[in-house]
Amino acid sequence: MAQTSITDEPLEKLMDINLNDLLRRYRSHPFKDYPIETPHTGMVSFKVKEGQVVKGPGGEWLHRPGTLLYIIEREGNTKRVTALWNGKVSGIRLDLEGRFVEAGELLLFIRHQLDKEEIIDRILTQVLYILPAPQRARYFLAPEISIKMEKRPEGSVSVESGDEVLIMSLMKRDTVISYKGVPGALYKVYFKSGAAVEQGSPLLGICPPDKLQYVQKVIQRIRTEWEK
Amino acid sequence: MSKERVLIANRGEIALRIIQACKDLGLDYVVLYTKEDEFSLHVRIAQQEENGFKRAYRIAGYNDPNEIFSVADEAECTAIHPGYGFFSENFGFARRAAMRTRPLTFIGPRWEVIRDLGSKINTKRLAKNLNVPVIPGSDESIYNELEAEEVAEELFFLQKEQGIQHPSILVKASAGGGGMGIEEVSHLDAFRRIYRRIQNYAKRQFGDEGVLIEQCLRDYQHLEVQLLCSSHGEVVHFGTRNCTIQSAGRQKRVEVAPGFDPAVCEYTFDARAVLDRIVEYSVRLAKHVGYDNIGTWEWIVSRDGSPYLMEVNTRIQVENETSACISRLNGSNEPPSLIRDQIRVAFGDKLGFTQKNISFEGTSIELRIVAEDTKRGFAPWCGTITRFDYPDEPWARLYSHVPRDTPYKIPTEYDPNFALAIIWGQDTKQAKERAKQFQNRTIIEGKGANDESIITNLEYLYNRIDDVLQF
């Protein structure tokens, strides 16, 4: 297995954000349009209409599925696809109703209003020390880090230069990625294990100990100022 | 043969070769592609030839059998060609194709044959029973770490007993193939770490975490025997080839047919007799299991000329054309198309020729052109190919899914192999000269994400051409 290391922007950048500007920008357009595409081929049957309000998963452990969006049938098996976000249905492709569709076919959008925690997540990408994806590839947390994260609360797993943090699966080869940067707490994991991540997209957010207070201040301020 | 419609369930250059074979046989075809492959030449050609009938379907992934069968039904296909892809050696897939409500002809051996020979472990067991020599090691999949360690310990001990100075073993994903999921362990202390890594890799890539442990032979040549069989009990061979030149990750890079050439290289053994022996052993095993399609028998030949069967690839291979290129049917000047023959026999045809009709002429060399950095452990290079030119010569063929008239971004989901060049010469000397000439006149340009120039293995291939066929 090959080895490589990644690093990113200088530490000074951590403080170099204008929180007021960021918040103003998000307030003027607090939405994210999520495209809903078919996960695979099959026959599609819609269960929502244009403009319908849908709900994402609910319950204490998000165990209640969201609103049923559509059913796709392939090889005699049906898959019920539910909304992963609260929002409103737009751009629905009713012309595909009852038809065989290919994988990745755009079916509709869900216009989702960002909530406080999502705003925090977005702003943190500009506050934390970010490790971006060096290539478009599939990423996994290194087994050691993954085990630690399962056992300890968020933000308490620390990393330092030389630690094996990620496995990049690219062109059918696995490459171990070692961390190279300021030591700190692994504050945020931005990818889903095994998912394809575009080059440059954030993978991990690291918070150096001396900046922890600042990061918490930013979070506190958003929590106080963001209405919803 | 009635009008059949073949679903081509693989990507890259092999999809193009299968398209051509279908067209030669007057068969319809349909291709699959993923989002990452939408600019691949096999998709473009299929779309250009649609004529009101959809020939290219986008699927979620080549490794999802439901996607393949779903498109096969939608496109009304009657057969599936798995190429040399994920399902080509998966007996479960072949069985499903044959036994589903709407059966499809699987273009490959019967599923029972794939079951018996598709697994390296079963193959070893069968070979042992037929007195065909195999590499020392485990003859069943290992799932238990302690058991694995015991086997490893024993293999290290045996090598020390034989006086081997630097003993080592190979840990292999037993469901793997094509050189994927193999690592060498040269000290028992490192075994557990590597075992876990391979097990983890095998589970993710092949859905089976079984591991095979073998003695790592050194100073050997990697040979192959190309067979073609039919369901009528016919077995012929198209000679041998030598695939010893491989990347650090055990991926073949230069292949030559025939497997040895005593006219240009000195061997400490009777090279022709060894080639005859491995052909005879391969045919013996093929006849025993009732092999009924195309297949490759892979061999290790040690410096003293001892052959060991490594595995059987129950499929068409990247390098099959290297053997075809030196084969002549009934004295024809044109090499046979093994893919065409593979499709014919899958539909129940007889071969239409016997071993006596096959003769061999000259030497062929295949160069696998890959975007990789051979100086950094063959690390794959990612980026866009902006220019790809190669000489047009009667003695050379090139297969590639990379379009020549538009920039092509190499998908990061798959191998960075992007072309195969096959060169023929009247003898090994001429084949080598022509291979070098071909390489010299091939131009590849491209840019990476940070505007850096493309890195390919062209120079490496050039430098290795002189090493072929010798220990």
XYZ file of C-alpha atoms in Angstrom:
699
model
C 0.000 0.000 0.000
C 1.410 3.394 -0.978
C 1.916 6.233 1.490
C 1.485 9.948 1.052
C 0.781 13.002 3.158
C -1.371 16.073 2.769
C -1.350 19.473 4.320
C -3.148 22.715 3.750
C -3.416 26.429 4.303
C -1.361 28.327 6.891
C -2.623 28.673 10.394
C -3.073 32.442 10.161
C -6.012 31.853 7.875
C -7.924 30.495 10.819
C -8.615 33.934 12.173
C -8.962 35.581 8.815
C -12.719 35.423 8.375
C -15.398 38.026 8.553
C -18.168 36.357 10.453
C -20.599 39.205 9.870
C -20.188 38.930 6.099
C -20.621 35.193 6.189
C -23.757 35.371 8.278
C -25.212 38.106 6.069
C -24.573 35.973 3.015
C -26.304 32.967 4.506
C -29.235 35.098 5.707
C -29.847 36.465 2.208
C -30.100 32.944 0.785
C -30.461 30.370 3.540
C -31.265 27.538 1.119
C -29.614 24.582 -0.416
C -31.163 22.851 -3.432
C -30.509 19.136 -3.114
C -30.772 17.249 -6.417
C -32.457 13.866 -6.101
C -31.040 11.399 -8.617
C -31.792 7.750 -9.176
C -29.332 5.536 -7.306
C -29.539 2.900 -10.033
C -31.533 1.862 -13.074
C -35.178 0.866 -12.811
C -38.822 1.847 -13.220
C -39.802 5.023 -11.387
C -43.074 5.834 -9.676
C -43.372 9.281 -8.034
C -45.060 9.745 -4.669
C -44.792 13.547 -4.372
C -45.960 16.540 -6.381
C -44.365 19.809 -7.431
C -44.280 22.257 -4.519
C -45.074 19.647 -1.894
C -43.469 20.135 1.482
C -41.453 17.097 2.549
C -39.806 16.085 5.777
C -36.419 14.517 6.374
C -35.819 11.691 8.838
C -37.129 12.289 12.356
C -37.075 10.881 15.848
C -34.399 10.901 18.485
C -32.094 8.656 16.462
C -33.436 9.773 13.072
C -35.086 6.383 12.935
C -38.306 7.624 11.331
C -37.822 7.825 7.552
C -38.589 11.051 5.733
C -41.414 11.613 3.271
C -41.597 8.967 0.547
C -40.413 10.651 -2.670
C -40.537 7.838 -5.195
C -40.307 4.097 -5.647
C -37.831 2.537 -8.051
C -38.225 -1.056 -9.160
C -35.382 -3.124 -10.557
C -35.139 -6.870 -11.064
C -38.442 -7.330 -9.228
C -37.132 -5.484 -6.150
C -38.604 -2.178 -5.087
C -36.695 0.535 -3.326
C -38.553 3.258 -1.445
C -36.600 6.471 -1.606
C -37.395 8.962 1.135
C -36.406 12.572 1.722
C -33.179 13.119 3.626
C -33.939 16.811 4.222
C -36.903 18.964 5.113
C -37.915 21.176 2.232
C -40.078 21.769 -0.779
C -40.156 19.703 -3.986
C -39.225 21.536 -7.178
C -38.344 20.675 -10.769
C -40.030 17.282 -10.608
C -39.635 15.216 -13.799
C -43.113 13.738 -14.045
C -42.409 12.786 -17.669
C -40.362 9.900 -16.240
C -43.310 8.430 -14.351
C -43.593 4.694 -15.037
C -40.532 4.689 -17.278
C -37.220 2.851 -17.140
C -34.530 5.291 -16.092
C -30.769 5.088 -16.039
C -28.611 5.521 -12.939
C -27.977 9.106 -11.917
C -31.098 10.469 -13.640
C -32.212 13.741 -12.036
C -35.768 13.337 -10.751
C -36.416 16.426 -8.599
C -34.894 18.963 -6.233
C -35.574 19.535 -2.577
C -35.181 23.183 -1.619
C -34.013 22.938 1.949
C -33.775 25.824 4.411
C -30.484 25.586 6.297
C -30.747 25.293 10.056
C -28.419 26.567 12.739
C -26.230 23.466 12.904
C -25.816 23.366 9.139
C -24.775 27.015 9.112
C -22.228 26.205 11.817
C -20.871 23.311 9.757
C -20.495 25.490 6.707
C -18.804 28.317 8.551
C -16.483 25.925 10.346
C -14.992 24.863 7.006
C -13.612 28.387 6.900
C -12.476 28.449 10.509
C -10.903 25.057 11.024
C -7.656 23.779 9.593
C -9.028 21.844 6.616
C -7.543 18.792 4.959
C -8.855 18.801 1.415
C -9.150 15.749 -0.835
C -5.940 15.548 -2.887
C -7.760 13.714 -5.672
C -11.273 12.733 -6.594
C -11.338 9.380 -4.828
C -13.076 7.297 -2.203
C -11.921 7.951 1.326
C -11.956 5.966 4.554
C -10.761 6.944 8.000
C -7.614 5.023 8.919
C -8.614 2.094 11.181
C -6.799 3.499 14.260
C -8.516 6.909 13.999
C -11.849 5.295 13.251
C -11.686 3.162 16.407
C -10.750 6.178 18.534
C -13.613 8.239 17.102
C -16.120 5.527 17.944
C -15.031 5.523 21.569
C -14.518 9.213 22.296
C -16.739 12.279 21.990
C -16.494 14.619 19.013
C -13.467 16.872 19.047
C -11.449 14.872 21.559
C -9.378 12.756 19.203
C -6.117 14.476 18.532
C -3.828 14.155 15.534
C -0.305 15.223 14.822
C 2.146 15.123 11.944
C 2.908 11.612 10.796
C -0.337 10.063 12.051
C -2.047 7.830 9.501
C -5.429 9.510 9.208
C -7.017 8.434 5.949
C -7.047 5.758 3.283
C -7.525 7.041 -0.232
C -8.912 4.456 -2.616
C -7.993 5.633 -6.082
C -7.804 3.722 -9.340
C -8.302 0.461 -7.419
C -5.268 1.158 -5.239
C -5.283 2.080 -1.574
C -2.972 4.831 -0.399
C -2.467 5.617 3.267
C -2.532 9.361 3.916
C -0.510 10.680 6.805
C -1.383 13.962 8.420
C 1.104 16.769 7.997
C 0.218 19.964 9.790
C -0.377 21.583 13.121
C -1.308 19.170 15.909
C -4.872 19.490 17.069
C -8.231 17.943 17.729
C -10.023 16.189 14.899
C -13.060 18.416 15.059
C -15.055 17.443 12.022
C -15.195 14.610 9.474
C -16.725 15.946 6.274
C -17.128 12.770 4.259
C -19.075 9.564 4.471
C -16.806 6.533 4.685
C -16.309 5.023 1.234
C -18.021 7.849 -0.609
C -16.448 9.510 -3.628
C -15.127 12.951 -2.699
C -14.302 15.597 -5.284
C -10.780 16.950 -5.412
C -10.408 19.929 -3.045
C -13.515 19.136 -0.995
C -12.912 19.118 2.765
C -12.160 15.768 4.351
C -11.186 16.612 7.912
C -11.368 19.749 10.043
C -8.606 20.087 12.641
C -8.656 22.530 15.499
C -5.316 23.389 17.153
C -5.597 23.591 20.974
C -4.869 27.325 21.106
C -7.686 28.047 18.650
C -10.277 25.934 20.356
C -11.637 28.866 22.303
C -12.004 30.939 19.147
C -13.813 28.134 17.338
C -16.179 27.708 20.265
C -16.827 31.452 20.255
C -17.753 31.331 16.584
C -20.133 28.471 17.249
C -21.655 30.239 20.216
C -22.201 33.391 18.229
C -23.948 31.595 15.390
C -26.123 29.727 17.867
C -27.155 33.017 19.447
C -27.652 35.018 16.285
C -29.212 32.498 13.902
C -32.937 32.630 14.350
C -33.964 29.115 13.324
C -26.402 -18.202 -35.785
C -29.665 -16.270 -35.220
C -29.599 -12.574 -34.381
C -28.418 -12.416 -30.823
C -27.983 -9.225 -28.814
C -24.949 -9.091 -26.551
C -24.752 -6.887 -23.471
C -21.134 -5.821 -22.997
C -20.685 -5.579 -19.245
C -17.185 -4.143 -19.109
C -15.391 -0.908 -19.874
C -12.266 0.366 -21.576
C -10.508 -1.161 -24.544
C -12.025 -4.615 -24.055
C -15.507 -3.168 -24.593
C -14.281 -1.885 -27.966
C -12.786 -5.238 -28.904
C -16.045 -6.969 -28.016
C -18.062 -4.447 -30.034
C -15.858 -5.238 -33.035
C -16.207 -9.001 -32.531
C -20.009 -8.684 -32.320
C -20.091 -6.637 -35.484
C -17.863 -9.161 -37.281
C -20.309 -11.903 -36.306
C -23.357 -9.824 -37.305
C -24.617 -9.598 -33.717
C -26.340 -6.689 -32.031
C -24.702 -5.210 -29.001
C -25.463 -2.898 -26.089
C -22.910 -1.262 -23.774
C -22.970 -0.113 -20.187
C -21.159 2.837 -18.711
C -20.915 4.771 -15.485
C -20.991 8.521 -15.066
C -17.183 8.523 -14.800
C -16.927 6.743 -18.154
C -19.339 8.837 -20.164
C -16.576 10.190 -22.431
C -15.027 6.803 -23.074
C -14.812 5.748 -26.697
C -16.931 2.629 -26.212
C -19.848 4.827 -25.198
C -19.374 7.216 -28.079
C -19.220 4.433 -30.662
C -22.324 2.751 -29.261
C -24.234 6.045 -29.258
C -23.149 6.825 -32.822
C -24.458 3.468 -33.987
C -27.817 3.734 -32.218
C -30.072 4.307 -35.274
C -33.183 4.643 -33.166
C -32.243 1.729 -30.933
C -30.608 2.611 -27.624
C -27.215 0.954 -27.298
C -25.615 2.711 -24.296
C -27.035 2.631 -20.765
C -25.703 4.521 -17.774
C -25.544 2.394 -14.636
C -24.515 2.986 -11.032
C -21.476 0.703 -11.173
C -19.988 -2.176 -13.113
C -19.912 -4.245 -9.920
C -23.664 -4.293 -9.375
C -25.163 -7.424 -10.974
C -28.711 -6.084 -10.652
C -27.764 -3.142 -12.840
C -26.434 -5.449 -15.517
C -29.452 -7.758 -15.553
C -31.859 -4.840 -15.376
C -30.366 -3.297 -18.523
C -30.140 -6.704 -20.204
C -33.908 -7.059 -19.854
C -34.727 -3.479 -20.777
C -32.541 -3.674 -23.906
C -33.807 -7.182 -24.733
C -30.346 -8.681 -24.770
C -29.912 -12.418 -25.163
C -26.338 -12.731 -23.920
C -23.849 -11.087 -21.579
C -20.163 -10.659 -22.263
C -18.381 -9.828 -18.994
C -15.109 -8.904 -20.723
C -12.314 -9.379 -18.221
C -14.260 -7.488 -15.602
C -15.466 -8.149 -12.106
C -18.030 -10.779 -13.095
C -15.994 -12.687 -15.652
C -14.790 -15.137 -13.004
C -17.814 -15.021 -10.729
C -19.639 -18.312 -10.984
C -22.631 -16.913 -9.062
C -23.123 -14.290 -11.749
C -22.751 -16.824 -14.576
C -25.201 -19.156 -12.839
C -27.703 -16.363 -12.333
C -27.479 -15.432 -16.030
C -28.150 -19.012 -17.058
C -30.858 -19.857 -14.535
C -32.980 -16.716 -14.199
C -36.577 -16.525 -15.432
C -35.350 -14.855 -18.590
C -32.092 -16.746 -19.196
C -29.138 -15.127 -20.876
C -26.163 -16.764 -22.521
C -23.100 -16.083 -20.426
C -20.141 -15.597 -22.747
C -17.596 -17.541 -20.799
C -17.290 -21.045 -19.445
C -20.226 -22.828 -17.790
C -20.776 -21.628 -14.239
C -19.739 -25.022 -12.845
C -16.381 -24.704 -14.572
C -15.877 -21.190 -13.239
C -16.748 -22.465 -9.775
C -14.134 -25.208 -10.066
C -11.367 -23.123 -11.593
C -12.272 -19.515 -10.764
C -10.992 -19.918 -7.242
C -7.236 -20.248 -6.912
C -7.790 -22.669 -4.075
C -10.045 -25.082 -5.953
C -7.680 -24.960 -8.887
C -4.776 -25.981 -6.687
C -6.738 -28.903 -5.290
C -7.778 -30.125 -8.736
C -4.279 -29.695 -10.106
C -2.755 -31.665 -7.256
C -5.152 -34.528 -7.962
C -4.012 -34.587 -11.591
C -0.322 -34.494 -10.681
C 0.015 -30.991 -12.056
C 2.659 -29.129 -9.992
C 1.471 -26.151 -7.904
C 3.139 -23.535 -5.684
C 3.493 -24.645 -2.037
C 0.974 -22.967 0.241
C -2.548 -23.123 1.649
C -5.121 -24.981 -0.411
C -8.191 -23.430 1.180
C -9.370 -19.903 1.950
C -8.219 -18.742 5.357
C -10.477 -16.532 7.438
C -8.842 -17.028 10.814
C -5.805 -14.995 11.798
C -4.257 -17.671 14.009
C -4.649 -20.314 11.340
C -3.129 -17.926 8.802
C -0.172 -17.280 11.024
C 0.380 -21.000 11.448
C 0.489 -21.518 7.663
C 2.843 -18.563 7.285
C 5.146 -19.916 9.974
C 5.262 -23.309 8.299
C 6.099 -21.805 4.907
C 8.938 -19.761 6.397
C 10.232 -22.878 8.136
C 10.130 -24.967 4.927
C 12.026 -22.316 2.988
C 14.714 -22.154 5.657
C 15.007 -25.929 5.500
C 15.531 -25.649 1.743
C 18.390 -23.241 2.387
C 16.587 -20.214 0.927
C 18.475 -17.174 2.215
C 15.690 -14.612 2.087
C 12.462 -16.533 2.537
C 9.193 -14.744 1.977
C 5.547 -15.490 1.418
C 2.697 -13.938 -0.497
C -0.614 -13.050 1.103
C -3.316 -13.007 -1.563
C -7.003 -12.176 -1.585
C -8.335 -15.561 -2.636
C -11.186 -13.997 -4.615
C -8.798 -11.533 -6.246
C -7.281 -11.574 -9.680
C -5.285 -9.494 -12.102
C -2.568 -8.959 -9.521
C -4.874 -7.073 -7.143
C -4.787 -7.756 -3.410
C -1.362 -9.376 -3.167
C 1.385 -8.406 -0.741
C 4.711 -9.957 0.108
C 5.772 -10.670 3.672
C 9.476 -11.185 4.242
C 9.375 -11.520 8.004
C 6.896 -13.284 10.236
C 6.712 -10.240 12.540
C 5.078 -8.237 9.770
C 2.619 -10.972 8.876
C -0.381 -9.990 11.008
C -0.374 -6.371 9.875
C -0.279 -7.334 6.189
C -2.757 -10.170 6.652
C -5.274 -7.725 8.177
C -4.695 -5.219 5.416
C -5.269 -7.783 2.656
C -8.297 -9.169 4.465
C -9.718 -5.662 4.728
C -8.977 -4.944 1.053
C -10.451 -8.280 -0.057
C -13.641 -7.633 1.843
C -14.071 -4.199 0.295
C -13.057 -5.079 -3.260
C -14.330 -8.636 -3.676
C -16.863 -9.092 -0.882
C -14.951 -12.108 0.465
C -12.237 -11.713 3.052
C -10.725 -15.143 2.424
C -6.957 -15.108 2.068
C -4.511 -17.479 0.411
C -0.911 -17.817 1.575
C 1.832 -19.095 -0.698
C 5.551 -19.358 -0.793
C 7.008 -16.427 -2.725
C 9.149 -17.847 -5.489
C 12.006 -15.712 -6.708
C 13.940 -15.598 -9.903
C 11.172 -16.983 -12.034
C 9.359 -16.337 -15.275
C 5.601 -15.876 -15.389
C 4.167 -17.810 -18.311
C 0.670 -18.362 -19.642
C -0.989 -20.905 -21.867
C -3.882 -19.728 -24.013
C -6.629 -22.309 -24.490
C -9.846 -22.285 -26.448
C -12.393 -25.023 -25.847
C -15.957 -25.703 -26.865
C -18.962 -27.439 -25.374
C -18.358 -30.208 -27.929
C -15.265 -31.390 -26.063
C -12.802 -29.655 -28.363
C -9.626 -28.246 -26.792
C -6.973 -26.304 -28.676
C -4.157 -24.072 -27.545
C -2.691 -20.908 -29.011
C 0.705 -21.401 -27.509
C 2.388 -19.688 -24.604
C 3.301 -16.163 -23.642
C 5.611 -14.587 -21.114
C 4.240 -11.965 -18.723
C 7.170 -11.603 -16.350
C 7.604 -7.865 -16.669
C 5.230 -6.450 -14.112
C 4.826 -3.332 -12.010
C 5.613 -3.207 -8.301
C 1.964 -4.062 -7.667
C 2.248 -7.230 -9.805
C 0.382 -5.728 -12.735
C 1.578 -6.988 -16.088
C 3.218 -4.364 -18.267
C 5.003 -6.172 -21.143
C 3.892 -9.509 -22.562
C 5.590 -11.586 -25.213
C 4.558 -14.630 -27.202
C 5.922 -17.288 -27.344
C 6.822 -17.816 -23.681
C 10.526 -18.594 -24.230
C 12.781 -18.127 -27.212
C 15.948 -20.274 -27.047
C 17.114 -18.660 -30.294
C 17.808 -15.373 -28.521
C 18.069 -16.269 -24.819
C 20.094 -18.888 -23.000
C 18.252 -21.118 -20.564
C 19.686 -23.719 -18.224
C 16.921 -26.098 -19.257
C 15.261 -27.279 -22.437
C 12.925 -24.312 -22.930
C 10.870 -25.901 -25.694
C 10.299 -29.008 -23.571
C 9.110 -26.843 -20.644
C 6.687 -24.976 -22.899
C 5.367 -28.298 -24.176
C 4.962 -29.539 -20.616
C 2.930 -26.553 -19.419
C 0.723 -26.790 -22.488
C 0.210 -30.505 -21.845
C -0.605 -29.910 -18.146
C -3.033 -27.102 -19.045
C -4.842 -29.222 -21.604
C -4.999 -32.097 -19.097
C -6.742 -29.916 -16.533
C -9.052 -28.326 -19.138
C -10.178 -31.742 -20.357
C -10.684 -32.980 -16.816
C -13.136 -30.180 -15.931
C -14.837 -30.124 -19.344
C -13.642 -26.595 -20.044
C -15.830 -25.045 -22.735
C -14.713 -21.506 -23.540
C -11.610 -19.335 -23.603
C -9.169 -19.488 -20.698
C -5.647 -18.829 -19.565
C -3.498 -21.132 -17.467
C -0.949 -19.129 -15.508
C 2.426 -20.645 -14.655
C 5.556 -19.856 -12.753
C 8.739 -21.363 -14.193
C 11.769 -21.308 -11.926
C 15.355 -20.833 -13.101
C 15.899 -24.585 -13.181
C 12.884 -24.995 -15.474
C 10.421 -26.329 -12.886
C 6.881 -25.224 -13.689
C 4.195 -24.521 -11.058
C 0.568 -23.827 -11.897
C -0.494 -20.576 -10.275
C -4.113 -20.122 -11.319
C -6.575 -20.340 -14.174
C -8.245 -17.232 -15.541
C -11.622 -18.392 -16.797
C -12.068 -15.427 -19.099
C -10.708 -13.418 -21.967
C -7.657 -11.463 -20.849
C -5.999 -8.183 -21.575
C -3.103 -10.038 -23.177
C -4.909 -12.746 -25.140
C -4.213 -10.951 -28.402
C -0.466 -11.368 -27.867
C -0.993 -15.086 -28.486
C -3.485 -14.540 -31.288
C -0.970 -12.302 -33.034
C 1.516 -15.168 -33.586
C -1.164 -17.751 -34.405
C -2.246 -18.661 -37.918
C -5.318 -20.675 -38.838
C -4.939 -22.865 -41.918
C -1.964 -20.811 -42.989
C -3.934 -17.563 -43.192
C -1.942 -14.337 -42.896
C -4.494 -12.831 -40.519
C -4.352 -13.725 -36.839
C -7.549 -15.267 -35.460
C -9.911 -13.205 -33.300
C -10.100 -15.058 -30.012
C -12.979 -12.900 -28.779
C -14.967 -13.751 -31.886
C -14.281 -17.445 -31.289
C -15.133 -17.079 -27.626
C -18.547 -15.637 -28.507
C -19.186 -18.325 -31.129
C -18.469 -21.197 -28.787
C -20.568 -19.616 -26.033
C -23.524 -19.786 -28.421
C -22.818 -23.495 -28.950
C -20.801 -23.433 -32.169
C -18.074 -25.962 -32.818
C -14.579 -24.544 -33.154
C -14.421 -25.467 -36.810
C -10.707 -26.280 -36.585
C -8.347 -28.496 -34.642
C -4.855 -28.115 -33.259
C -3.472 -29.289 -36.578
C -4.931 -26.210 -38.286
C -3.054 -23.851 -35.952
C 0.502 -22.812 -36.670
C 2.718 -20.168 -35.121
C 4.701 -17.440 -36.787
C 7.051 -14.840 -35.355
C 7.051 -13.047 -32.012
C 4.590 -10.533 -30.624
C 5.064 -8.002 -27.847
C 2.270 -6.247 -26.007
C 2.914 -2.947 -24.231
C 0.406 -1.753 -21.670
C 0.428 2.015 -21.734
C -0.533 3.352 -18.336
C -0.675 6.785 -16.705
C 1.580 5.995 -13.784
C 4.800 7.103 -12.205
C 7.103 4.111 -12.462
C 9.706 5.922 -10.362
C 7.279 6.336 -7.456
C 6.074 2.797 -6.982
C 3.912 2.890 -10.126
C 1.620 5.440 -8.474
C -1.348 6.172 -10.718
C -1.409 9.607 -12.326
C -4.663 11.541 -12.479
C -5.440 14.173 -15.049
C -6.492 14.846 -18.618
C -4.948 13.443 -21.776
C -4.832 16.202 -24.368
C -2.959 14.454 -27.166
C -2.512 10.796 -28.020
C -0.805 9.916 -31.296
C 0.803 6.674 -32.351
C 2.235 5.270 -35.563
C -0.003 3.523 -38.007
C 1.919 0.419 -39.086
C 0.761 -2.904 -40.535
C 2.763 -4.733 -37.841
C 1.169 -2.883 -34.916
C -2.302 -2.673 -33.415
C -3.416 -0.331 -30.694
C -6.558 -0.660 -28.605
C -7.690 2.239 -26.467
C -10.867 3.781 -25.145
C -9.243 7.214 -25.161
C -10.642 9.450 -27.901
C -7.966 11.048 -30.092
C -9.971 14.096 -31.148
C -10.865 15.520 -27.755
C -9.279 15.843 -24.301
C -9.998 12.854 -22.074
C -10.072 12.969 -18.307
C -8.860 9.687 -16.829
C -11.509 8.458 -14.381
C -10.144 8.002 -10.878
C -12.502 5.100 -10.178
C -10.655 2.641 -12.375
C -7.213 1.467 -13.439
C -5.156 4.132 -15.208
C -4.464 1.724 -18.120
C -5.434 3.529 -21.250
C -3.965 1.672 -24.217
C -2.595 -1.645 -25.404
C -0.104 -1.764 -28.227
C 0.574 -5.131 -29.866
C 3.597 -5.402 -32.112
C 4.523 -8.292 -34.345
C 7.901 -9.250 -35.768
C 9.155 -12.170 -37.812
C 11.392 -13.052 -34.914
C 12.057 -11.777 -31.401
C 14.815 -9.421 -32.546
C 12.562 -7.703 -35.051
C 9.622 -7.587 -32.638
C 11.801 -5.834 -30.052
C 13.115 -3.320 -32.587
C 9.607 -2.568 -33.775
C 8.291 -2.254 -30.221
C 10.966 0.345 -29.480
C 10.234 2.131 -32.719
C 6.534 2.186 -31.879
C 7.204 3.524 -28.426
C 9.518 6.235 -29.771
C 6.884 7.485 -32.157
C 4.032 7.486 -29.666
C 3.148 10.915 -28.316
C 1.097 11.406 -25.197
C 0.445 14.830 -23.723
C -1.711 15.843 -20.821
C -2.142 17.987 -17.751
C -2.879 17.220 -14.136
C -5.050 19.205 -11.733
C -2.133 21.471 -10.837
C -1.139 21.937 -14.454
C 1.700 19.435 -14.181
C 2.556 17.338 -17.245
C 1.213 13.865 -17.698
C 3.277 10.981 -16.352
C 3.145 7.689 -18.242
C 5.113 4.468 -18.267
C 6.303 4.846 -21.893
C 9.957 5.277 -20.963
C 9.755 2.355 -18.554
C 8.279 0.147 -21.282
C 11.067 1.142 -23.677
C 13.718 0.304 -21.104
C 12.200 -3.085 -20.314
C 11.799 -4.348 -23.883
C 15.340 -5.776 -23.888
C 14.628 -7.685 -20.668
C 11.871 -9.835 -22.089
C 12.075 -13.649 -22.121
C 15.169 -13.910 -19.956
C 15.833 -14.668 -16.308
